[in-house]
Amino acid sequence: MARISLIGAGDIRFHYLDMLGMMEYSFYRHVNGIAKALQESGSEIVLLPDRGVSLEVAMKYKEFGGKKAYGTVPTSDSDFGIKHLKQYMEMEVLGNRLFDEIIDTETWYKQDLTHCIYGDAVLMLGNSLGSLGELAYGYYIYKLFSGRKPELKVDMEKISEHARAGKFIPFSTIVYEPFMKQKLNFEIEKYIEKLNGKVYYVSSSEELGQVLKEMPL
């Protein structure tokens, strides 16, 4: 089954309600649909245990009976620490831990660089500063360990035993259009394609479910 990296905005009110002009009930209707699509497809999910859209989707995903949720956490970081993540790491849904397994990404710098590569595909749920950085750096790191930079070859296993990008299927991105003001940056999309990845644009949770079910994993 596919493992999907979730990225999106942390400030729900500012990003989705104020900036995109969504009604709160509409936002959560989308969240429910996304979570249901992930659960019904049999996908696993991986996300940073922090406030925001990804956490909202993860909670609903487990409520609907989702198979497995991984948290990526820089447990060794001493610059910023992870005290603010503790409450989310320990969350429960229906009496069970939200996160089945924690992946140690060591530091916040490595966390931001590698977060996306722990999935077979990336589900982009909003074009915030953090999510845009995670997406771009995820593909850049993928470029290095996939051998597409002639001067440098990095073993994916040395980055992390949990890294999966490109291991089973082309490392691709699904853009959830209702949570985006516009499409991906043209150049970034072309770099993804250059790395043999695909970019899927879905306009509803039903379309998302179809894309997930058609993935070869």
Tab-separated table of C-alpha atoms in Angstrom:
chain	number	residue	atom	x	y	z
A	1	MET	CA	0.000	0.000	0.000
A	2	ALA	CA	1.091	3.571	-0.590
A	3	ARG	CA	2.384	5.837	2.149
A	4	ILE	CA	1.394	9.468	1.684
A	5	SER	CA	3.296	12.461	3.113
A	6	LEU	CA	0.881	15.174	4.207
A	7	ILE	CA	1.971	18.809	3.986
A	8	GLY	CA	-0.056	21.984	4.387
A	9	ALA	CA	-0.624	25.109	6.441
A	10	GLY	CA	-0.459	25.191	10.223
A	11	ASP	CA	-2.573	28.320	10.750
A	12	ILE	CA	-5.992	27.124	9.623
A	13	ARG	CA	-7.858	30.367	10.247
A	14	PHE	CA	-5.365	32.592	8.435
A	15	HIS	CA	-4.688	30.295	5.477
A	16	TYR	CA	-7.997	28.604	4.688
A	17	LEU	CA	-10.664	30.826	6.216
A	18	ASP	CA	-9.181	34.314	5.833
A	19	MET	CA	-6.820	34.074	2.862
A	20	LEU	CA	-8.725	31.526	0.768
A	21	GLY	CA	-12.117	32.734	1.984
A	22	MET	CA	-13.484	29.296	2.925
A	23	MET	CA	-16.303	28.847	5.390
A	24	GLU	CA	-15.324	26.777	8.413
A	25	TYR	CA	-17.929	24.089	7.721
A	26	SER	CA	-16.656	23.819	4.128
A	27	PHE	CA	-13.058	23.423	5.295
A	28	TYR	CA	-13.952	20.578	7.627
A	29	ARG	CA	-16.133	18.928	4.992
A	30	HIS	CA	-13.041	18.787	2.785
A	31	VAL	CA	-10.953	17.469	5.692
A	32	ASN	CA	-13.447	14.644	6.254
A	33	GLY	CA	-13.484	13.782	2.554
A	34	ILE	CA	-9.684	13.736	2.296
A	35	ALA	CA	-9.388	11.534	5.395
A	36	LYS	CA	-12.016	9.140	4.078
A	37	ALA	CA	-10.271	8.889	0.704
A	38	LEU	CA	-6.968	8.075	2.402
A	39	GLN	CA	-8.591	5.477	4.649
A	40	GLU	CA	-10.604	3.792	1.902
A	41	SER	CA	-7.569	3.544	-0.371
A	42	GLY	CA	-5.677	1.654	2.343
A	43	SER	CA	-2.934	4.288	2.364
A	44	GLU	CA	-0.658	4.933	5.310
A	45	ILE	CA	0.071	8.565	6.186
A	46	VAL	CA	3.122	10.425	7.487
A	47	LEU	CA	3.106	13.953	8.905
A	48	LEU	CA	4.688	16.302	11.406
A	49	PRO	CA	2.744	16.133	14.713
A	50	ASP	CA	1.870	19.827	14.881
A	51	ARG	CA	-1.228	21.981	14.612
A	52	GLY	CA	-2.725	22.501	11.181
A	53	VAL	CA	-4.533	20.857	8.323
A	54	SER	CA	-2.383	17.707	8.250
A	55	LEU	CA	-3.165	16.959	11.898
A	56	GLU	CA	-6.892	17.539	11.294
A	57	VAL	CA	-6.824	15.077	8.395
A	58	ALA	CA	-4.824	12.552	10.434
A	59	MET	CA	-7.310	12.613	13.321
A	60	LYS	CA	-10.240	11.971	11.003
A	61	TYR	CA	-8.262	9.330	9.112
A	62	LYS	CA	-7.770	7.340	12.333
A	63	GLU	CA	-11.359	7.981	13.407
A	64	PHE	CA	-12.483	6.386	10.124
A	65	GLY	CA	-10.248	3.379	10.762
A	66	GLY	CA	-7.115	4.433	8.883
A	67	LYS	CA	-4.378	1.805	8.880
A	68	LYS	CA	-1.228	3.567	10.128
A	69	ALA	CA	-0.016	7.089	10.900
A	70	TYR	CA	3.672	7.964	11.220
A	71	GLY	CA	4.950	11.118	12.878
A	72	THR	CA	8.230	12.694	11.778
A	73	VAL	CA	9.862	14.358	14.778
A	74	PRO	CA	13.370	15.862	15.237
A	75	THR	CA	13.767	14.298	18.659
A	76	SER	CA	17.471	15.182	18.961
A	77	ASP	CA	17.131	18.862	18.070
A	78	SER	CA	18.638	21.323	20.554
A	79	ASP	CA	18.191	24.590	18.630
A	80	PHE	CA	14.385	24.800	18.680
A	81	GLY	CA	13.390	21.683	20.596
A	82	ILE	CA	10.165	19.725	20.338
A	83	LYS	CA	8.353	20.778	23.507
A	84	HIS	CA	5.576	22.333	21.423
A	85	LEU	CA	4.981	18.994	19.652
A	86	LYS	CA	4.520	16.860	22.763
A	87	GLN	CA	0.779	17.411	23.079
A	88	TYR	CA	0.230	16.332	19.484
A	89	MET	CA	2.583	13.348	19.675
A	90	GLU	CA	0.579	12.018	22.611
A	91	MET	CA	-2.885	12.597	21.135
A	92	GLU	CA	-5.416	9.794	21.132
A	93	VAL	CA	-8.297	9.029	18.787
A	94	LEU	CA	-11.056	6.727	20.028
A	95	GLY	CA	-8.833	5.593	22.893
A	96	ASN	CA	-5.805	4.751	20.744
A	97	ARG	CA	-2.651	6.710	20.007
A	98	LEU	CA	-2.965	8.856	16.909
A	99	PHE	CA	0.607	8.095	15.866
A	100	ASP	CA	1.496	4.429	15.550
A	101	GLU	CA	5.189	5.134	15.049
A	102	ILE	CA	7.534	8.108	15.406
A	103	ILE	CA	10.333	8.571	12.863
A	104	ASP	CA	13.296	10.424	14.361
A	105	THR	CA	14.489	13.056	11.885
A	106	GLU	CA	17.198	14.226	14.348
A	107	THR	CA	17.132	18.029	13.801
A	108	TRP	CA	14.661	20.595	12.505
A	109	TYR	CA	16.934	21.263	9.542
A	110	LYS	CA	16.887	17.613	8.522
A	111	GLN	CA	13.172	17.415	9.314
A	112	ASP	CA	12.355	20.179	6.830
A	113	LEU	CA	14.676	18.768	4.174
A	114	THR	CA	13.513	15.172	4.389
A	115	HIS	CA	9.902	15.173	5.571
A	116	CYS	CA	8.402	14.461	2.157
A	117	ILE	CA	10.678	11.544	1.266
A	118	TYR	CA	9.133	9.318	3.930
A	119	GLY	CA	6.177	8.864	1.607
A	120	ASP	CA	5.705	7.338	-1.835
A	121	ALA	CA	3.810	10.478	-2.795
A	122	VAL	CA	3.124	13.921	-1.345
A	123	LEU	CA	-0.375	15.255	-0.716
A	124	MET	CA	-0.181	19.046	-0.796
A	125	LEU	CA	-2.960	20.575	1.293
A	126	GLY	CA	-1.934	24.222	1.116
A	127	ASN	CA	0.889	26.334	-0.237
A	128	SER	CA	2.307	27.788	2.987
A	129	LEU	CA	5.916	28.781	3.668
A	130	GLY	CA	6.615	25.505	5.415
A	131	SER	CA	4.862	23.218	2.939
A	132	LEU	CA	6.453	24.877	-0.072
A	133	GLY	CA	9.891	24.456	1.510
A	134	GLU	CA	9.216	20.822	2.398
A	135	LEU	CA	8.068	20.047	-1.132
A	136	ALA	CA	10.999	21.734	-2.873
A	137	TYR	CA	13.639	20.310	-0.559
A	138	GLY	CA	12.043	16.867	-0.625
A	139	TYR	CA	12.516	16.714	-4.376
A	140	TYR	CA	15.999	18.182	-4.142
A	141	ILE	CA	17.099	15.486	-1.654
A	142	TYR	CA	15.383	12.902	-3.852
A	143	LYS	CA	17.399	14.202	-6.815
A	144	LEU	CA	20.622	13.542	-4.886
A	145	PHE	CA	19.933	9.979	-3.769
A	146	SER	CA	18.297	8.976	-7.055
A	147	GLY	CA	21.586	9.617	-8.859
A	148	ARG	CA	20.469	12.580	-10.943
A	149	LYS	CA	23.309	14.825	-9.794
A	150	PRO	CA	26.363	13.291	-11.507
A	151	GLU	CA	28.876	14.698	-9.019
A	152	LEU	CA	27.134	13.207	-5.999
A	153	LYS	CA	25.429	9.946	-5.118
A	154	VAL	CA	23.850	9.519	-1.713
A	155	ASP	CA	22.475	6.236	-0.374
A	156	MET	CA	18.829	6.731	0.621
A	157	GLU	CA	19.249	4.270	3.495
A	158	LYS	CA	21.929	6.519	5.019
A	159	ILE	CA	19.426	9.364	5.200
A	160	SER	CA	16.888	7.142	6.931
A	161	GLU	CA	15.765	3.539	6.863
A	162	HIS	CA	12.207	4.904	6.622
A	163	ALA	CA	12.763	6.876	3.391
A	164	ARG	CA	10.569	5.629	0.546
A	165	ALA	CA	10.537	8.274	-2.196
A	166	GLY	CA	10.926	6.551	-5.556
A	167	LYS	CA	11.569	3.157	-3.970
A	168	PHE	CA	8.381	1.513	-5.205
A	169	ILE	CA	6.637	4.001	-7.512
A	170	PRO	CA	7.554	7.347	-9.133
A	171	PHE	CA	7.827	10.017	-6.416
A	172	SER	CA	4.794	12.156	-7.191
A	173	THR	CA	2.693	14.979	-5.782
A	174	ILE	CA	-1.071	15.288	-5.472
A	175	VAL	CA	-2.273	18.883	-5.258
A	176	TYR	CA	-5.628	19.328	-3.528
A	177	GLU	CA	-6.953	22.290	-5.503
A	178	PRO	CA	-9.706	23.461	-3.082
A	179	PHE	CA	-6.918	24.237	-0.584
A	180	MET	CA	-4.770	26.151	-3.091
A	181	LYS	CA	-5.256	29.584	-4.645
A	182	GLN	CA	-3.406	28.558	-7.782
A	183	LYS	CA	-1.422	25.693	-9.250
A	184	LEU	CA	2.127	24.827	-8.313
A	185	ASN	CA	4.945	27.092	-9.384
A	186	PHE	CA	5.647	26.301	-13.065
A	187	GLU	CA	9.363	25.679	-12.562
A	188	ILE	CA	8.863	23.390	-9.562
A	189	GLU	CA	6.321	21.336	-11.469
A	190	LYS	CA	8.754	20.951	-14.374
A	191	TYR	CA	11.543	19.828	-12.020
A	192	ILE	CA	9.232	17.197	-10.549
A	193	GLU	CA	8.504	15.937	-14.050
A	194	LYS	CA	12.216	15.989	-14.894
A	195	LEU	CA	12.751	13.616	-11.963
A	196	ASN	CA	10.114	11.284	-13.478
A	197	GLY	CA	7.542	12.276	-10.903
A	198	LYS	CA	3.943	13.105	-11.671
A	199	VAL	CA	1.812	16.026	-10.536
A	200	TYR	CA	-1.876	15.257	-10.045
A	201	TYR	CA	-4.408	18.032	-9.585
A	202	VAL	CA	-7.592	16.928	-7.848
A	203	SER	CA	-10.599	19.157	-7.344
A	204	SER	CA	-12.452	17.002	-4.807
A	205	SER	CA	-11.975	14.215	-2.299
A	206	GLU	CA	-13.645	11.867	-4.797
A	207	GLU	CA	-10.947	12.633	-7.375
A	208	LEU	CA	-8.314	12.201	-4.675
A	209	GLY	CA	-9.702	8.778	-3.845
A	210	GLN	CA	-9.544	7.774	-7.493
A	211	VAL	CA	-5.901	8.839	-7.829
A	212	LEU	CA	-4.956	7.000	-4.634
A	213	LYS	CA	-6.679	3.805	-5.731
A	214	GLU	CA	-4.933	3.912	-9.113
A	215	MET	CA	-1.466	4.141	-7.590
A	216	PRO	CA	0.415	0.901	-8.342
A	217	LEU	CA	1.142	0.160	-4.686
